[in-house]
Coordinates of C-alpha atoms in Angstrom, one line a residue:
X183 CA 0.0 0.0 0.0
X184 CA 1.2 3.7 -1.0
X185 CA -0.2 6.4 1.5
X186 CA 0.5 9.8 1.6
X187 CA 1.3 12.3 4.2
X188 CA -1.4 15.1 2.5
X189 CA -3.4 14.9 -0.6
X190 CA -1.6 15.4 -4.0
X191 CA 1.9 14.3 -2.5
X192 CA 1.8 11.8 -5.7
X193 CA 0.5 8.8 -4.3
X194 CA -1.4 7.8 -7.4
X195 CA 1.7 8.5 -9.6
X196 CA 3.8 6.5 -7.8
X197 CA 0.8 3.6 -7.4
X198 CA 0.9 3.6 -11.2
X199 CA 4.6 3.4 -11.3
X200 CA 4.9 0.6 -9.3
X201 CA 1.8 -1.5 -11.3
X202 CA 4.4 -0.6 -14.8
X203 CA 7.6 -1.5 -13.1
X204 CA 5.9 -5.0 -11.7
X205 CA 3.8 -5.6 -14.7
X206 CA 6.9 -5.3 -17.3
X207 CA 8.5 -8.2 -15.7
X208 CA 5.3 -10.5 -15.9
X209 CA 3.7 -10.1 -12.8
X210 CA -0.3 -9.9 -13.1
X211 CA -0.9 -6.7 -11.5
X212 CA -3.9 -4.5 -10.1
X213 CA -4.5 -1.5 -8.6
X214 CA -6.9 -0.8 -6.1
X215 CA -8.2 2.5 -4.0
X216 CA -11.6 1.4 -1.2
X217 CA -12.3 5.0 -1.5
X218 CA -11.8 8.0 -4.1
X219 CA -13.3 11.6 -3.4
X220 CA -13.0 13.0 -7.1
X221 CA -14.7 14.9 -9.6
X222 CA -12.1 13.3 -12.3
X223 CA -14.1 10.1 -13.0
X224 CA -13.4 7.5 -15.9
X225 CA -16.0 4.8 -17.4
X226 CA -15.1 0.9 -18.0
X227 CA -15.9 -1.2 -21.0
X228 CA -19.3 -2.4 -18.7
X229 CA -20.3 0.8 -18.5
X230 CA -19.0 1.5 -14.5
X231 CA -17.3 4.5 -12.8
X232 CA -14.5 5.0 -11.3
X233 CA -12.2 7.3 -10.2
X234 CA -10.1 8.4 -13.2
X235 CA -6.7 7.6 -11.3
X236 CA -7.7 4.0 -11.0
X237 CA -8.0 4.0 -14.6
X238 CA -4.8 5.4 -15.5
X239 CA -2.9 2.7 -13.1
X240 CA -4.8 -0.3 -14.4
X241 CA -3.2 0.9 -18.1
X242 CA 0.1 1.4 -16.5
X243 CA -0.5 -2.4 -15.2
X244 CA -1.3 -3.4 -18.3
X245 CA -5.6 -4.5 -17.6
X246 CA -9.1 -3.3 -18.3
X247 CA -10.1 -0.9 -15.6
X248 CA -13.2 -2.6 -13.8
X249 CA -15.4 -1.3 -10.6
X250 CA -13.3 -3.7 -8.3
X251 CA -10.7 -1.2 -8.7
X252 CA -12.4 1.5 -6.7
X253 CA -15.3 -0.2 -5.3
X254 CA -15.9 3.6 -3.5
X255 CA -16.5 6.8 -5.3
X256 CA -17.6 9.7 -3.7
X257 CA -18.3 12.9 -6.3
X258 CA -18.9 16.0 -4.1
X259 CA -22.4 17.8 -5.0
X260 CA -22.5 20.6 -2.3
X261 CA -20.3 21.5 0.7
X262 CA -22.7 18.9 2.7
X263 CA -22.8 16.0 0.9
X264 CA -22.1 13.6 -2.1
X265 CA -23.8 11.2 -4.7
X266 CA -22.2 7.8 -4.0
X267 CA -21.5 5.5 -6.4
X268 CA -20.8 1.9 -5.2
X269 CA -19.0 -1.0 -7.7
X270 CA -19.3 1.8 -10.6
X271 CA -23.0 2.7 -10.2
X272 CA -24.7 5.7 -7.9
X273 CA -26.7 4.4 -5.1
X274 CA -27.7 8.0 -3.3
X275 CA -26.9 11.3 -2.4
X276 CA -25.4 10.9 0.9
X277 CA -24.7 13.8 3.7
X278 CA -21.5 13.5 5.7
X279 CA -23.3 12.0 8.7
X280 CA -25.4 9.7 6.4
X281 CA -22.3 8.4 4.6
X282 CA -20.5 7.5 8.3
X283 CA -23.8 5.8 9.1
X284 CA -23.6 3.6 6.2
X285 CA -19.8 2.8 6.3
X286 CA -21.0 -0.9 8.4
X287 CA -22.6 -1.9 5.1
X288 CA -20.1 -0.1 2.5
X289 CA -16.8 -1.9 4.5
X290 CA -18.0 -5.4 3.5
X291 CA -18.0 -4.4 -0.3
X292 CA -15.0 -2.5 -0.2
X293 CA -13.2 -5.8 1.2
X294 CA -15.1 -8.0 -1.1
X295 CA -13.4 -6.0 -3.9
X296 CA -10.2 -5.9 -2.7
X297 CA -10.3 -9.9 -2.1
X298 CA -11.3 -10.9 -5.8
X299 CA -8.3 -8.7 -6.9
X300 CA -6.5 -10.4 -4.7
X301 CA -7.1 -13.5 -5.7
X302 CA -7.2 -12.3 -9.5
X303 CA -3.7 -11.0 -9.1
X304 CA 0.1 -11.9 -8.2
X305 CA 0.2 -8.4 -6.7
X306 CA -2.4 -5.4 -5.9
X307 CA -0.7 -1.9 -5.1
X308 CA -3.3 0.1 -3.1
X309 CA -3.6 3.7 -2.6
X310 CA -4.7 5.6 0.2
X311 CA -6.6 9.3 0.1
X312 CA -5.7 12.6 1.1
X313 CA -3.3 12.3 4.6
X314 CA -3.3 8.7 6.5
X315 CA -3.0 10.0 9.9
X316 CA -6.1 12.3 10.2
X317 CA -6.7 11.8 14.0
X318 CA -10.5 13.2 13.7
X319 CA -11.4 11.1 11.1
X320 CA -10.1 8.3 12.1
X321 CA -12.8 6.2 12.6
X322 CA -14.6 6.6 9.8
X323 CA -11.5 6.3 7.4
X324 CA -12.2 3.3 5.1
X325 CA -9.5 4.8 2.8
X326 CA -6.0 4.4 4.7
X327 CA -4.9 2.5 7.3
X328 CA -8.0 0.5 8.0
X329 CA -7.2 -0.7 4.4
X330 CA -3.9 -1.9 5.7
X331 CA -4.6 -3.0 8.9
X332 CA -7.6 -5.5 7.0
X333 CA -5.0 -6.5 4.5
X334 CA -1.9 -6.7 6.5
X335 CA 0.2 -4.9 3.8
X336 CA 3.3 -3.9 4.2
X337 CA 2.8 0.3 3.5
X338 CA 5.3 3.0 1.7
X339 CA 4.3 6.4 3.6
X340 CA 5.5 9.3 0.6
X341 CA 5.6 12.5 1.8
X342 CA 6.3 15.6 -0.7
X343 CA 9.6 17.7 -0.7
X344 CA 8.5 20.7 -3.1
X345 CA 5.9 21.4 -0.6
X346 CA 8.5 21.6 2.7
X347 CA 7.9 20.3 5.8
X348 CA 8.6 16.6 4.7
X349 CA 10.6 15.2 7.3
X350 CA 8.2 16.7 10.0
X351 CA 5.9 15.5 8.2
X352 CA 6.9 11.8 8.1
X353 CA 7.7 11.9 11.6
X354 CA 4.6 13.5 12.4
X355 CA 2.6 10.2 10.7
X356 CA 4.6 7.8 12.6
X357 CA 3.7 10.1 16.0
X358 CA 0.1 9.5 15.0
X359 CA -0.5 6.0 13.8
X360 CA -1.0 3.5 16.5
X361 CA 1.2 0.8 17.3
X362 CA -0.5 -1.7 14.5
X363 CA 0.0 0.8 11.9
X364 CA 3.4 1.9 12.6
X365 CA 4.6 -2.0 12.4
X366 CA 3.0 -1.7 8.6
X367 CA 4.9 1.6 7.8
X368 CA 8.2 -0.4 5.9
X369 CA 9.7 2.5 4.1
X370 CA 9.3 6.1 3.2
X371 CA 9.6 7.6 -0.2
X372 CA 10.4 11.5 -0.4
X373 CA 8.7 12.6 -3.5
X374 CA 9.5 15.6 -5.9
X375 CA 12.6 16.7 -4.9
X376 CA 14.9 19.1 -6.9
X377 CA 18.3 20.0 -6.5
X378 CA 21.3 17.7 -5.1
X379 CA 19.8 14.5 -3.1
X380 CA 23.4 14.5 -1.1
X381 CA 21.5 17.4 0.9
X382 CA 19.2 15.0 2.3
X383 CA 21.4 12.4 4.1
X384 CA 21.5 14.3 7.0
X385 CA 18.0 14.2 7.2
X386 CA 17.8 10.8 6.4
X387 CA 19.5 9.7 8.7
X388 CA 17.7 11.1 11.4
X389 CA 14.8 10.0 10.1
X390 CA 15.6 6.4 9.9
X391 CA 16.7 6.8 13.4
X392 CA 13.9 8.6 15.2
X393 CA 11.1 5.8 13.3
X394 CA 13.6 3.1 12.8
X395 CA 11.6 2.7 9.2
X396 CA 13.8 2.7 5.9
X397 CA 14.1 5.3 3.4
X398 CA 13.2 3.5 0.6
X399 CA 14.2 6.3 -2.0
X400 CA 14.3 10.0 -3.4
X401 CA 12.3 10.6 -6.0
X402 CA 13.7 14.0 -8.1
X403 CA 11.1 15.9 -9.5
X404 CA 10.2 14.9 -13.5
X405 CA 9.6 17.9 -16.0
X406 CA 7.3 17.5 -19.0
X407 CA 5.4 14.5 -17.2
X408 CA 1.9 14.5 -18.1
X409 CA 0.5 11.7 -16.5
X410 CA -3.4 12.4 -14.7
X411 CA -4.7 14.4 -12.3
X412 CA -7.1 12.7 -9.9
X413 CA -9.0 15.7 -8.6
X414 CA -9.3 19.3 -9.2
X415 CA -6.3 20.1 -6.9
X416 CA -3.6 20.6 -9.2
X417 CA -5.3 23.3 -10.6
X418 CA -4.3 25.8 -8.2
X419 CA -0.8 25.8 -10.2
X420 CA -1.9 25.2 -13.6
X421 CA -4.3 28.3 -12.6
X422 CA -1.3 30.8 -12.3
X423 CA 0.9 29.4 -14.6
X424 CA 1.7 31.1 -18.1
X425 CA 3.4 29.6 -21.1
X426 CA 5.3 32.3 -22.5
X427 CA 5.3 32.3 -26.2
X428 CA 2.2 30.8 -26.4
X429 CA 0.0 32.0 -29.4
X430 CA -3.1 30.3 -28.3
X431 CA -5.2 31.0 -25.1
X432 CA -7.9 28.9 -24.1
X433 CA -9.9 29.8 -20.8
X434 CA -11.6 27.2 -18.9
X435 CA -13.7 29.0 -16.3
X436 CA -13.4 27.1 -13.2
X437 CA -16.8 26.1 -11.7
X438 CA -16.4 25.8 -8.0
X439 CA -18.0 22.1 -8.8
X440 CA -15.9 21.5 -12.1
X441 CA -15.5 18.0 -12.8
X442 CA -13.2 15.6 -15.3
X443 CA -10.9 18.9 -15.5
X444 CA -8.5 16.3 -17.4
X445 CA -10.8 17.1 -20.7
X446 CA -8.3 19.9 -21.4
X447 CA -4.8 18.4 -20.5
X448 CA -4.3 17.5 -24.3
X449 CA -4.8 21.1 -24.9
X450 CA -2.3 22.0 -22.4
X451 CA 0.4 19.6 -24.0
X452 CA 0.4 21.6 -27.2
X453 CA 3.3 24.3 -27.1
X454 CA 1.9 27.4 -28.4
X455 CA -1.4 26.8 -26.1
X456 CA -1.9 27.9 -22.7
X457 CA -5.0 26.7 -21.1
X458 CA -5.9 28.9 -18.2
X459 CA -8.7 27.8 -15.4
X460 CA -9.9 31.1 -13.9
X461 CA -12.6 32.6 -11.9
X462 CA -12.6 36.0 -12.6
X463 CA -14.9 37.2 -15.4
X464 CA -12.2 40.0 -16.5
X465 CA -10.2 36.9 -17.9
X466 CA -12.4 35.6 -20.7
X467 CA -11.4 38.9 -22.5
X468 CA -9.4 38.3 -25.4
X469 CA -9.5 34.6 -25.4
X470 CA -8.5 32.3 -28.2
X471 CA -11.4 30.3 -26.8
X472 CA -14.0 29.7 -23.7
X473 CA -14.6 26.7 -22.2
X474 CA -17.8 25.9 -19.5
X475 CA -16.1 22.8 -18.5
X476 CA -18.0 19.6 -17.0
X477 CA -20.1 20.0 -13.1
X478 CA -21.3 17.7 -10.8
X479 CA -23.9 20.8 -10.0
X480 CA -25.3 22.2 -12.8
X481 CA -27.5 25.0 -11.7
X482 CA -25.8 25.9 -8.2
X483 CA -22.5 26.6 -10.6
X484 CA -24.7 28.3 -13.2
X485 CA -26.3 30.6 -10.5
X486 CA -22.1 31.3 -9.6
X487 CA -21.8 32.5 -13.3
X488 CA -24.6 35.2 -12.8
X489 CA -23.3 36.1 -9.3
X490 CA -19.5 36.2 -10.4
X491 CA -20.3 38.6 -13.7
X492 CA -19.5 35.4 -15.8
X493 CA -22.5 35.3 -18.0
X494 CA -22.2 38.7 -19.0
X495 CA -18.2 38.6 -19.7
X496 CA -19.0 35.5 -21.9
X497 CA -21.8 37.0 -24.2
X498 CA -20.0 39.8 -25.0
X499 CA -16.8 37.8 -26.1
X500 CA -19.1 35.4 -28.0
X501 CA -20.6 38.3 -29.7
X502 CA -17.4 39.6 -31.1
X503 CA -16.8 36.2 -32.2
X504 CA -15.0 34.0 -29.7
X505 CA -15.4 30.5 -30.0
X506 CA -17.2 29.0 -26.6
X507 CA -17.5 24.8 -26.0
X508 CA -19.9 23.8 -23.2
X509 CA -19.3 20.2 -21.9
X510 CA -21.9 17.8 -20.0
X511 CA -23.0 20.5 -17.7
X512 CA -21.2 23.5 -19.3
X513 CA -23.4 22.3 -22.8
X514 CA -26.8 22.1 -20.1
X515 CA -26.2 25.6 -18.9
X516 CA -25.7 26.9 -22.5
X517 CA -29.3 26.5 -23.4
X518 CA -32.3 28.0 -22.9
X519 CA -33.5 26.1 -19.8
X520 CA -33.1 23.3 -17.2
X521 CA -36.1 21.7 -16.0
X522 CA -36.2 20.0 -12.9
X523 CA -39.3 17.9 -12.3
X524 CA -37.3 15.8 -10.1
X525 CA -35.9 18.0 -7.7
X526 CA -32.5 16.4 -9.2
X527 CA -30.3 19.2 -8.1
X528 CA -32.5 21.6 -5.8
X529 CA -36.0 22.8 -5.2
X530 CA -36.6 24.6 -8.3
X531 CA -38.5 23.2 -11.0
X532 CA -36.8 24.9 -13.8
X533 CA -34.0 27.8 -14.4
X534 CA -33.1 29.7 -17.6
X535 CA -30.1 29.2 -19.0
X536 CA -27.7 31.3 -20.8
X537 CA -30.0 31.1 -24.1
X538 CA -26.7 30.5 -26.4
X539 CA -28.1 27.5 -27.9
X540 CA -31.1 26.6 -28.7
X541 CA -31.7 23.6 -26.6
X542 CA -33.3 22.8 -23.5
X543 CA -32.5 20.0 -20.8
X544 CA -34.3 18.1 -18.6
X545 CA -33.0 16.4 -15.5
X546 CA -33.8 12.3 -14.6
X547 CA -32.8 10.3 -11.8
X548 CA -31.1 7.9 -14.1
X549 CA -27.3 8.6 -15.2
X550 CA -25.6 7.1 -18.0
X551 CA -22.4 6.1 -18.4
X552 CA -21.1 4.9 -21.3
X553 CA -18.1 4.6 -23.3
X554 CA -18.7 5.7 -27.3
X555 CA -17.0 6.6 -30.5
X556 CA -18.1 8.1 -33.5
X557 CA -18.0 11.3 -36.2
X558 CA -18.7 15.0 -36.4
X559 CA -21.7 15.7 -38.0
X560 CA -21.7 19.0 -38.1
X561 CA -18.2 20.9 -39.6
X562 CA -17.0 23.7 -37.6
X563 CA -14.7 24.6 -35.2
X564 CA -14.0 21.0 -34.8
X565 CA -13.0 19.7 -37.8
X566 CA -14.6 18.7 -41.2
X567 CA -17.8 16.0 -40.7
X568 CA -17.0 12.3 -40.3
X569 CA -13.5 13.3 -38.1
X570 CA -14.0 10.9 -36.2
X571 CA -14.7 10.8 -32.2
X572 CA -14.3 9.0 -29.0
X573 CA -14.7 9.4 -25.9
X574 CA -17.1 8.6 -22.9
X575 CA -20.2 10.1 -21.8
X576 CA -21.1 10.7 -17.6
X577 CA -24.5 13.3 -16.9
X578 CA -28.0 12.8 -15.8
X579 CA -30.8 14.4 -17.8
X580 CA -31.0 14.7 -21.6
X581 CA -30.9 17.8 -23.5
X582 CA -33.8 18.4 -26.9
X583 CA -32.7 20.5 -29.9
X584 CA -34.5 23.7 -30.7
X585 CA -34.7 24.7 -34.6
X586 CA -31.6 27.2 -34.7
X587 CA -29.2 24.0 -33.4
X588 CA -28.1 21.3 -35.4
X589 CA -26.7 18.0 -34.0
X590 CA -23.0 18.0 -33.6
X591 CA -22.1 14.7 -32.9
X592 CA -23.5 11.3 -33.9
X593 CA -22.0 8.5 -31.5
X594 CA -22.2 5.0 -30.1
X595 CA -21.8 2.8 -27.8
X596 CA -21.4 -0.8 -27.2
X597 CA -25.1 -1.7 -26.5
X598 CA -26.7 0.9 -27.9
X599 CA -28.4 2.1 -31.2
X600 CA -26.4 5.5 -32.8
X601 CA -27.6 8.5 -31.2
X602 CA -27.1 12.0 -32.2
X603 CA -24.9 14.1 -29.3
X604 CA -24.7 17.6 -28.7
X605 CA -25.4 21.0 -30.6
X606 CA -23.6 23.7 -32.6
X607 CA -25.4 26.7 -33.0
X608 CA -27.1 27.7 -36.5
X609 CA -28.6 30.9 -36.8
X610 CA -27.1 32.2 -39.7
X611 CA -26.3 35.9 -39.8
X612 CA -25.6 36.3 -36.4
X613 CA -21.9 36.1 -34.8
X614 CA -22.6 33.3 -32.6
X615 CA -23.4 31.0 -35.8
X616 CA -21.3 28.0 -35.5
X617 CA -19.0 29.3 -32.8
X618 CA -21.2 27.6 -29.6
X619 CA -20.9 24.2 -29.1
X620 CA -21.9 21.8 -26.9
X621 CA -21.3 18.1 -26.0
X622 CA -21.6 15.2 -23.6
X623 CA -18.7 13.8 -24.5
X624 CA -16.0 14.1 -22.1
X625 CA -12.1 12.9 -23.7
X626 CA -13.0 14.9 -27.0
X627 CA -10.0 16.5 -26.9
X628 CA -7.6 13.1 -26.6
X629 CA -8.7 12.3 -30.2
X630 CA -5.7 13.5 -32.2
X631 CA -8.2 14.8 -35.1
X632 CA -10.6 16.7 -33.2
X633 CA -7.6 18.8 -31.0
X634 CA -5.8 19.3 -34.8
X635 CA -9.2 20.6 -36.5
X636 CA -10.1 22.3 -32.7
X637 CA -6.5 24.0 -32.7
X638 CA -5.7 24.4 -36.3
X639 CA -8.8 26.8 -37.0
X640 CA -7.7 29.4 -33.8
X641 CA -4.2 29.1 -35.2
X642 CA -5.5 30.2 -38.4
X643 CA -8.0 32.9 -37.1
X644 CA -4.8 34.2 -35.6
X645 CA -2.6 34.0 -39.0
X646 CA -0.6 31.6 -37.3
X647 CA -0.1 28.2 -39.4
X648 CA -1.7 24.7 -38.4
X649 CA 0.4 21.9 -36.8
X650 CA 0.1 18.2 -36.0
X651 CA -1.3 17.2 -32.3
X652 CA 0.9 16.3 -30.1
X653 CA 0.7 12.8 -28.7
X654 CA -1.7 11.9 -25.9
X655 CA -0.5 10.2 -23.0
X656 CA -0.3 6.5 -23.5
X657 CA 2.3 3.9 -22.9
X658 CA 5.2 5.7 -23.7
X659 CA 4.7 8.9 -21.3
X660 CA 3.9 5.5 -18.2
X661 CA 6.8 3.6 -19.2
X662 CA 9.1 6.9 -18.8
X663 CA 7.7 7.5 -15.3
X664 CA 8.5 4.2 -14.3
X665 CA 11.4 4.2 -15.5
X666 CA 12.3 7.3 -13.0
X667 CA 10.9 5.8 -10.3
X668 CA 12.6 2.6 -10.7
X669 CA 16.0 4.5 -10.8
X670 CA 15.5 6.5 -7.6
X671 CA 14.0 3.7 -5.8
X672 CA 16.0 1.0 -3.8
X673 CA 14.7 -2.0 -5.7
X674 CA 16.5 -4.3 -3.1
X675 CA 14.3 -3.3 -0.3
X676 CA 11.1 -3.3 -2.8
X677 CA 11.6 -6.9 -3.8
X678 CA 11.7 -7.7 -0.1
X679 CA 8.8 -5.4 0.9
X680 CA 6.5 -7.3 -1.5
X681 CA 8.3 -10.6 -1.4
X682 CA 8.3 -10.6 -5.5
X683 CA 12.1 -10.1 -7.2
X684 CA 12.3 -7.0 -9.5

C-alpha cells in the first residue's frame, strides 16, 4: 500500500509506477483505491465509474479498468454531501453523517473488492486518500490504514519535498499512527525533490533513526510528465501558470464544482497553447477560446456565473466572435433552460439558462455512463464531418434540440443504437453562428483529429499556421515514469517489501 502524508503528494503516480515496473517483468498486476473523493471520473468497457486515477494505473499495469478497482467513489455535490457510487453505479446522495452511518454496510464491499483482486492477481498496489494519519477522522477512514490494517500490507508512507515540511511531516505520521500501523509503515519515499539529493542524508539519517523505518528512495522531480490528475487540486498551479510564447489561449472557467478537469490536458500539451482555469470574469477577455467545462452541480454553478459577472463577460466575447465549447453540464447551462421535475439538483422546477443554444435540458434520476465513438456531423470549429470521435459520456438528464441548433455529434456505444450528441449553433447571420458548441462527450480532446481541426482553426483565425497534435498520454509517457521511479527507488528493499524479485 502507497499512503501519503497530504493529498496530491503523488500517491497515485507512484501507485501507477509501481503496477508498470511490476507488470513489465510479468507479474499480473492491479490497482486498487476502497475510496476516491473526485470529480475526475473514468467509465469501463461495462459501463462503471470509477475514479479516473484508478483507470490510469490499471493501463500502467497493463488491464481493463473494472469497478473492483475503486469499489468507492464519492463525487462531491454541495459543501454537505455527495452522490455515491458503489461497484461503478450511484446508489444516493449521501450527507457526511449519512455516509459514516452507512460505512457498516459499505466496509463489507470495499473488502469483497479488494479480495477478488487479490485473488485475481500476483500483486495489488493500493492507494490511500488525502493524509493517512487524520486523528479526527479516524474512525470513519475506510481509505487508509483501516485498508492496511484489513490486509496486513506492508505500507510505503511518501511525503512531498516541493511542498517543505517533509521530514516533520513523516515523523509526524509515525507520532500518530498506533502501534499496528506503525509496524505496517516499511519505508518512506520522499517525492518531488529538486536539487542535489546528497543534501538530504543528514536528514535521512535522522529519520531512519527517530522511526527506525527505511528510506526506501528519493524521488527527483520529472519535467514534462503528463500523466493524470485525480482531482481538481492541481489546478491551483496550472491556474497561475503562463506559457510564454504561447500563441493560443484557451480559458476554462473554473466552476467551484468542475469536474473531469482532465478534458483539457491534451490542450495544455500543445506548445503554443496555454490553457488557463480562472474565476474572474475579467479573464475571458481576449480569449483564443471559452470553455464551460463539465459540473457535478449544474445549476448551483450556473447561479455562480450570474453572481460572479460570468455570464455577461462570456456574451460579449461570443458576440465579437469567440469561439465557446460547453461540456456535460457546461453544454446544459448553454441552453435556454433546465427543467427540474425531479428536484435532481434543488427545489426549483426549472431555471433559464444562458440562451446560447437553442436547446433545453431536462433532468432524470437515471445517469448514463457509457463509453462511445463516433464522427462529427456538423463541420466547424471542430473539424470537417466524419472526423472521427471517441470518448465517454457521464450526466444525468437529456438535452432536446430547438430549430436554430443542429446535431454535432453522432455516437455510439457498445449496446446501444447510434444517437445523435450535442449541438452547434445555426442561426445564420448572427456572430454566434457555428461558434457555440456543446457536448456530452467528455475525452474529446484526446482524439488526435478533433484537438488538430479544434487547434488548427484558432491558429489560423490568428494567422498563425496549423500543426500536428501532439501525442496523448499513453504507454510511452507511463513507461518513462516508471522508469524514473525505478532508478530512484532502492529495488533491493522493494523486492523484499512485496516478497516478488524485480
Amino acid at each position: 500500500m502507497c499512503v501519503g502524508t497530504a493529498s496530491h503528494v503523488g500517491k497515485s503516480a507512484l501507485v501507477a509506477a509501481l503496477c508498470r515496473m511490476y507488470a513489465r517483468r510479468g507479474y499480473r498486476v492491479a490497482p486498487f483505491k476502497a475510496q476516491n473523493m473526485a470529480l475526475n471520473s473514468f467509465v469501463t468497457q461495462d459501463g462503471a465509474e470509477i475514479g479516473r486515477s484508478q483507470a490510469y494505473q490499471a493501463r500502467a499495469a497493463g488491464v481493463d479498468p473494472h469497478a473492483d478497482m475503486n469499489p468507492l467513489l464519492l463525487k462531491p455535490s454541495d459543501q454537505w454531501g455527495s452522490q455515491v457510487v458503489l461497484l461503478g453505479r450511484p446508489v444516493g446522495h449521501m450527507t457526511t453523517e449519512q455516509y459514516r452511518y452507512a460505512q457498516g454496510e459499505l466496509w463489507p464491499q470495499v473488502t469483497a473488492a479488494l479480495s477478488r483482486l487479490r485473488q485475481a492477481a500476483d500483486l495489488v498496489v493500493i492507494e490511500g486518500a488525502g493524509s493517512a494519519a487524520e486523528i479526527n477522522l479516524r474512525e470513519d477512514d475506510i481509505a487508509n490504514m483501516r485498508v492496511a490494517r484489513h490486509a496486513q500490507s506492508p505500507t510505503l508512507l511518501i511525503g512531498d519535498i516541493d511542498r517543505g515540511g517533509v521530514f516533520a511531516s513523516l515523523v509526524g505520521h509515525m507520532e500518530l499512527f498506533s502501534a499496528e500501523e506503525r509496524a505496517l509503515i516499511s519505508g518512506f519515499v520522499i517525492n518531488r525533490f529538486r536539487g542535489d539529493a546528497g543534501l538530504l542524508e543528514s536528514g535521512i539519517t535522522f529519520l531512519e533513526g527517530r522511526t527506525g523505518v527505511p528510506t526506501l528512495g528519493v524521488v527527483p522531480y520529472l519535467s514534462c510528465w503528463h500523466g493524470e490528475e485525480e482531482d481538481a487540486v492541481g489546478l491551483e498551479e496550472r491556474a497561475r501558470g503562463v506559457k510564454r510564447g504561447a500563441a493560443v489561449r484557451v480559458v476554462v472557467v473554473r466552476l467551484p464544482y468542475i469536474s473531469n478537469s482532465t478534458d483539457f490536458e491534451a490542450l495544455a500539451r500543445e506548445p503554443d497553447v496555454e490553457v488557463r482555469y480562472v474565476d474572474d470574469p475579467r479573464m475571458v477577455r481576449g480569449a483564443s477560446a471559452i470553455v464551460l467545462p463539465g459540473t457535478k452541480s449544474t445549476i448551483a454553478d450556473l447561479a455562480w456565473l450570474r453572481r460572479s459577472g460570468f455570464e455577461e463577460a462570456i456574451r460579449t466575447e461570443v458576440a465579437a466572435g469567440t469561439p465557446l465549447i460547453g461540456i456535460c453540464g457546461g453544454y446544459q447551462m448553454l441552453g435556454r433552460r433546465i427543467v427540474d421535475r425531479e428536484r435532481v439538483e434543488g427545489d426549483r422546477p426549472e431555471i433559464a439558462g444562458l440562451g446560447l443554444l437553442d436547446v433545453e435540458t431536462e433532468f432524470g434520476a437515471t445517469k448514463r455512463t457509457a463509453l462511445v465513438a463516433g464522427e462529427l456531423v456538423a463541420g466547424g470549429m471542430l473539424g470537417a464531418p466524419g472526423t472521427p470521435v471517441r470518448g465517454y459520456e457521464i450526466h444525468m438528464g437529456s438535452t432536446k434540440l430547438g430549430a436554430a441548433a443542429a446535431p454535432a455529434l453522432r455516437l455510439r456505444a457498445a449496446a446501444d443504437r447510434p444517437h445523435f450528441d450535442g449541438a452547434v449553433s445555426a442561426e445564420t447571420g448572427r456572430p454566434a453562428a457555428g461558434r457555440v458548441l456543446g457536448t456530452y462527450l467528455h475525452g474529446l480532446f484526446d482524439e488526435p483529429a478533433i484537438l488538430e481541426g479544434f487547434l488548427n482553426g484558432l491558429r489560423v483565425a490568428l494567422g498563425r499556421p496549423g500543426r500536428l497534435a501532439e501525442p496523448s498520454v499513453g504507454t510511452a509517457d507511463i513507461e518513462r515514469f516508471a522508469d524514473h521511479v525505478e532508478a530512484h527507488l532502492d529495488l533491493v528493499k522493494l523486492a523484499a517489501i512485496t516478497g516478488l524479485p524485480l
